[in-house]
Short mmCIF file of C-alpha atoms in Angstrom, two decimals:
data_model
loop_
_atom_site.label_atom_id
_atom_site.label_comp_id
_atom_site.label_asym_id
_atom_site.label_seq_id
_atom_site.Cartn_x
_atom_site.Cartn_y
_atom_site.Cartn_z
CA UNK A 1 0.00 0.00 0.00
CA UNK A 2 1.19 3.49 -0.75
CA UNK A 3 -0.14 6.69 0.73
CA UNK A 4 -1.08 9.72 -1.33
CA UNK A 5 2.20 11.52 -0.83
CA UNK A 6 4.13 8.50 -2.02
CA UNK A 7 1.83 8.05 -4.98
CA UNK A 8 2.31 11.68 -5.91
CA UNK A 9 6.04 11.10 -5.50
CA UNK A 10 5.93 8.45 -8.21
CA UNK A 11 5.45 11.13 -10.82
CA UNK A 12 7.45 14.27 -10.17
CA UNK A 13 8.38 15.23 -13.72
CA UNK A 14 5.20 15.32 -15.80
CA UNK A 15 1.65 16.42 -14.90
CA UNK A 16 -0.70 13.48 -15.31
CA UNK A 17 -4.20 13.80 -16.81
CA UNK A 18 -6.82 14.98 -14.31
CA UNK A 19 -10.35 16.47 -14.35
CA UNK A 20 -9.12 19.62 -16.09
CA UNK A 21 -7.41 17.61 -18.87
CA UNK A 22 -10.54 15.53 -19.51
CA UNK A 23 -12.74 18.63 -19.68
CA UNK A 24 -10.48 20.43 -22.16
CA UNK A 25 -10.03 17.31 -24.32
CA UNK A 26 -13.76 16.58 -24.55
CA UNK A 27 -14.95 20.11 -25.21
CA UNK A 28 -12.23 20.93 -27.75
CA UNK A 29 -12.66 17.63 -29.62
CA UNK A 30 -16.37 18.39 -30.05
CA UNK A 31 -15.55 21.68 -31.78
CA UNK A 32 -12.58 20.72 -34.01
CA UNK A 33 -12.73 19.43 -37.60
CA UNK A 34 -10.55 16.94 -39.42
CA UNK A 35 -9.15 19.70 -41.64
CA UNK A 36 -7.94 21.84 -38.69
CA UNK A 37 -4.28 22.22 -37.81
CA UNK A 38 -4.17 22.17 -34.01
CA UNK A 39 -1.53 23.10 -31.42
CA UNK A 40 -1.76 22.13 -27.78
CA UNK A 41 0.50 24.35 -25.66
CA UNK A 42 1.82 22.72 -22.47
CA UNK A 43 0.81 19.23 -23.56
CA UNK A 44 2.34 17.52 -20.49
CA UNK A 45 1.63 13.79 -20.77
CA UNK A 46 0.17 14.31 -24.26
CA UNK A 47 -3.24 13.04 -23.15
CA UNK A 48 -5.31 15.96 -24.50
CA UNK A 49 -3.50 16.02 -27.86
CA UNK A 50 -3.86 12.27 -28.31
CA UNK A 51 -7.57 12.39 -27.42
CA UNK A 52 -8.30 15.25 -29.84
CA UNK A 53 -6.28 13.59 -32.62
CA UNK A 54 -8.10 10.27 -32.19
CA UNK A 55 -11.57 11.84 -31.94
CA UNK A 56 -11.25 14.28 -34.85
CA UNK A 57 -8.47 12.95 -37.14
CA UNK A 58 -7.04 16.48 -37.18
CA UNK A 59 -3.27 16.99 -37.15
CA UNK A 60 -2.38 17.94 -33.57
CA UNK A 61 1.03 19.20 -32.38
CA UNK A 62 1.93 19.19 -28.71
CA UNK A 63 4.47 21.64 -27.31
CA UNK A 64 5.98 21.82 -23.85
CA UNK A 65 8.88 23.56 -22.13
CA UNK A 66 9.57 20.35 -20.18
CA UNK A 67 11.73 17.73 -21.97
CA UNK A 68 10.15 14.85 -19.99
CA UNK A 69 6.70 15.98 -21.13
CA UNK A 70 7.85 16.13 -24.76
CA UNK A 71 9.13 12.53 -24.50
CA UNK A 72 5.89 11.32 -22.89
CA UNK A 73 3.79 13.03 -25.56
CA UNK A 74 5.91 11.55 -28.35
CA UNK A 75 5.52 8.07 -26.85
CA UNK A 76 1.74 8.57 -27.16
CA UNK A 77 2.17 9.32 -30.87
CA UNK A 78 1.84 13.09 -30.51
CA UNK A 79 4.10 15.30 -32.67
CA UNK A 80 6.11 16.96 -29.91
CA UNK A 81 8.02 20.25 -30.03
CA UNK A 82 9.98 21.65 -27.11
CA UNK A 83 8.98 25.29 -26.98
CA UNK A 84 8.26 28.34 -24.86
CA UNK A 85 4.52 28.94 -25.44
CA UNK A 86 4.02 29.72 -29.16
CA UNK A 87 7.43 31.32 -29.87
CA UNK A 88 8.78 28.89 -32.54
CA UNK A 89 5.62 28.69 -34.67
CA UNK A 90 4.96 30.65 -37.86
CA UNK A 91 2.43 33.44 -38.20
CA UNK A 92 -1.21 32.50 -38.88
CA UNK A 93 -0.72 28.71 -39.19
CA UNK A 94 -3.08 27.22 -36.57
CA UNK A 95 -6.85 26.81 -36.81
CA UNK A 96 -7.06 25.97 -33.13
CA UNK A 97 -4.77 26.38 -30.11
CA UNK A 98 -5.52 24.53 -26.86
CA UNK A 99 -4.05 25.31 -23.45
CA UNK A 100 -4.57 23.89 -19.96
CA UNK A 101 -2.19 26.33 -18.26
CA UNK A 102 -0.48 26.21 -14.90
CA UNK A 103 -2.95 28.30 -12.88
CA UNK A 104 -2.59 27.65 -9.14
CA UNK A 105 -1.85 30.88 -7.28
CA UNK A 106 1.41 30.23 -5.44
CA UNK A 107 3.25 32.06 -2.69
CA UNK A 108 6.69 32.91 -4.16
CA UNK A 109 8.35 31.81 -0.89
CA UNK A 110 6.82 28.37 -1.17
CA UNK A 111 7.51 27.80 -4.85
CA UNK A 112 9.71 24.78 -5.53
CA UNK A 113 12.01 24.69 -8.51
CA UNK A 114 11.03 21.52 -10.35
CA UNK A 115 9.04 20.47 -13.42
CA UNK A 116 5.87 19.60 -11.51
CA UNK A 117 5.84 23.07 -9.95
CA UNK A 118 6.24 24.60 -13.43
CA UNK A 119 3.25 22.52 -14.58
CA UNK A 120 1.02 23.70 -11.73
CA UNK A 121 2.03 27.14 -10.52
CA UNK A 122 0.68 30.31 -12.07
CA UNK A 123 2.71 32.56 -9.76
CA UNK A 124 1.13 34.87 -7.18
CA UNK A 125 -1.84 35.84 -9.38
CA UNK A 126 -2.28 32.41 -10.95
CA UNK A 127 -1.98 34.17 -14.32
CA UNK A 128 1.77 34.51 -14.80
CA UNK A 129 1.77 32.02 -17.68
CA UNK A 130 -1.76 32.73 -18.96
CA UNK A 131 -1.04 36.44 -19.53
CA UNK A 132 2.00 36.03 -21.83
CA UNK A 133 0.12 33.26 -23.64
CA UNK A 134 -2.84 35.59 -24.32
CA UNK A 135 -0.45 38.34 -25.45
CA UNK A 136 1.30 36.09 -27.99
CA UNK A 137 -1.18 33.49 -29.27
CA UNK A 138 -2.88 35.81 -31.78
CA UNK A 139 0.23 35.84 -33.99
CA UNK A 140 0.10 32.10 -34.75
CA UNK A 141 -3.68 31.88 -35.31
CA UNK A 142 -5.18 31.73 -38.80
CA UNK A 143 -7.72 34.51 -39.50
CA UNK A 144 -10.61 32.28 -38.37
CA UNK A 145 -8.52 30.54 -35.72
CA UNK A 146 -9.73 30.07 -32.18
CA UNK A 147 -8.32 29.30 -28.75
CA UNK A 148 -9.67 26.77 -26.25
CA UNK A 149 -8.40 27.80 -22.84
CA UNK A 150 -9.08 26.11 -19.53
CA UNK A 151 -9.56 28.61 -16.71
CA UNK A 152 -10.20 28.11 -13.02
CA UNK A 153 -12.09 30.32 -10.58
CA UNK A 154 -8.86 30.15 -8.50
CA UNK A 155 -6.97 32.31 -10.97
CA UNK A 156 -9.88 34.62 -11.81
CA UNK A 157 -12.00 34.17 -14.93
CA UNK A 158 -12.91 37.86 -15.35
CA UNK A 159 -9.25 38.90 -15.37
CA UNK A 160 -8.49 36.31 -18.05
CA UNK A 161 -11.42 37.45 -20.20
CA UNK A 162 -10.33 41.07 -19.85
CA UNK A 163 -6.71 40.27 -20.84
CA UNK A 164 -8.04 38.30 -23.84
CA UNK A 165 -10.20 41.28 -24.80
CA UNK A 166 -7.16 43.61 -24.69
CA UNK A 167 -5.64 41.26 -27.29
CA UNK A 168 -8.68 41.49 -29.57
CA UNK A 169 -10.49 38.32 -28.51
CA UNK A 170 -14.06 37.82 -27.43
CA UNK A 171 -14.68 34.93 -25.05
CA UNK A 172 -17.50 32.41 -24.79
CA UNK A 173 -17.66 29.82 -22.02
CA UNK A 174 -18.39 26.49 -23.72
CA UNK A 175 -18.66 24.52 -20.47
CA UNK A 176 -18.42 25.11 -16.69
CA UNK A 177 -17.88 22.37 -14.15
CA UNK A 178 -17.83 22.74 -10.37
CA UNK A 179 -15.41 20.92 -8.11
CA UNK A 180 -15.04 21.18 -4.32
CA UNK A 181 -12.50 24.03 -4.38
CA UNK A 182 -12.90 25.58 -7.81
CA UNK A 183 -15.02 25.93 -10.92
CA UNK A 184 -13.34 25.03 -14.20
CA UNK A 185 -14.44 26.61 -17.46
CA UNK A 186 -13.46 26.11 -21.06
CA UNK A 187 -13.28 29.47 -22.80
CA UNK A 188 -13.40 29.69 -26.57
CA UNK A 189 -11.63 32.84 -27.76
CA UNK A 190 -12.33 34.21 -31.21
CA UNK A 191 -11.51 37.45 -33.02
CA UNK B 1 9.68 15.22 -36.07
CA UNK B 2 7.95 14.95 -39.40
CA UNK B 3 9.65 16.82 -42.22
CA UNK B 4 6.35 18.60 -42.92
CA UNK B 5 6.78 20.38 -39.58
CA UNK B 6 9.25 22.64 -41.42
CA UNK B 7 6.24 24.57 -42.85
CA UNK B 8 4.93 25.25 -39.33
CA UNK B 9 7.99 26.10 -37.23
CA UNK B 10 10.36 29.07 -37.31
CA UNK B 11 13.22 30.54 -35.30
CA UNK B 12 11.81 31.48 -31.87
CA UNK B 13 14.01 34.60 -31.78
CA UNK B 14 13.40 36.36 -35.11
CA UNK B 15 10.59 34.20 -36.61
CA UNK B 16 12.64 33.54 -39.76
CA UNK B 17 12.83 30.24 -41.65
CA UNK B 18 14.89 27.33 -40.41
CA UNK B 19 17.11 25.03 -42.46
CA UNK B 20 17.05 21.31 -41.71
CA UNK B 21 20.19 19.19 -41.52
CA UNK B 22 18.97 15.63 -40.90
CA UNK B 23 21.56 13.18 -39.56
CA UNK B 24 19.22 10.26 -38.88
CA UNK B 25 15.86 9.68 -40.55
CA UNK B 26 13.14 7.04 -40.44
CA UNK B 27 10.81 7.51 -43.41
CA UNK B 28 9.27 10.97 -43.07
CA UNK B 29 10.61 11.36 -39.53
CA UNK B 30 13.81 13.11 -38.56
CA UNK B 31 15.23 11.47 -35.44
CA UNK B 32 18.50 13.38 -35.04
CA UNK B 33 19.64 16.57 -36.70
CA UNK B 34 19.99 20.31 -36.48
CA UNK B 35 17.77 23.24 -37.37
CA UNK B 36 19.61 26.45 -38.24
CA UNK B 37 18.03 29.89 -38.59
CA UNK B 38 18.59 31.19 -42.11
CA UNK B 39 18.74 34.75 -40.73
CA UNK B 40 20.50 34.82 -37.33
CA UNK B 41 22.35 31.48 -37.62
CA UNK B 42 21.16 30.18 -34.22
CA UNK B 43 21.18 26.36 -34.12
CA UNK B 44 18.51 24.13 -32.55
CA UNK B 45 19.04 20.40 -31.95
CA UNK B 46 16.65 17.57 -32.89
CA UNK B 47 17.11 14.66 -30.46
CA UNK B 48 15.09 11.43 -30.29
CA UNK B 49 12.65 12.92 -32.80
CA UNK B 50 11.96 16.07 -30.77
CA UNK B 51 13.12 19.50 -31.98
CA UNK B 52 14.30 21.70 -29.11
CA UNK B 53 13.13 25.16 -30.17
CA UNK B 54 13.55 26.85 -26.82
CA UNK B 55 15.34 30.19 -27.06
CA UNK B 56 19.01 29.63 -26.15
CA UNK B 57 18.69 31.34 -22.73
CA UNK B 58 16.04 28.80 -21.64
CA UNK B 59 17.81 25.73 -22.98
CA UNK B 60 20.06 24.62 -20.12
CA UNK B 61 17.36 23.26 -17.72
#
């Protein structure tokens, strides 16, 4: 028998699929066509990319800053690219970009320096990765391209919508789901 | 990485085209090789089929 801490200790390098991953995968797959070129930013284990690829037959790329995540995703058959957000992708190429960002608000004094922390922590506001993503994703989207972004009540949905709006996006919530400590929403951002 | 990825990726620094030097291939897949920016000359490795397109200052981790 292993306790929770030990079980968590078994995987310290790559975020494993959880409720948020399932929600993003399901909602995005229902809205993506076979002809779409799709990028999942921060693919982690590759679960969401694999699910969307299998459900829709679309070409799906998975990017991550974490080399262990890139290897995991590739083992699942996902085309993996090690990247910082959308920086190495060409202008206007993607029909859809998916992102389940690190969003947990974290006290800077308690932040650990490892890959799991990078996968979970959104800095003090919870939006320290979401904000630069919203500021840069427009460049790589095709004219009719859209973003599927998972947001949590913990990091503030209104603030995310307002940052998206500053970047020329309007937001629609495709699905909300309540959990004991947070509500998760999938926002679809379009221009 | 698939060779067709070349139409999708660019240099993360100046967004210019990359040139592929494939050292090991399996069909359409490049397993080992180097991507070089045609503008600034920065080089990015491809290892075990995964291109590392992090900007150089983020690469060491």
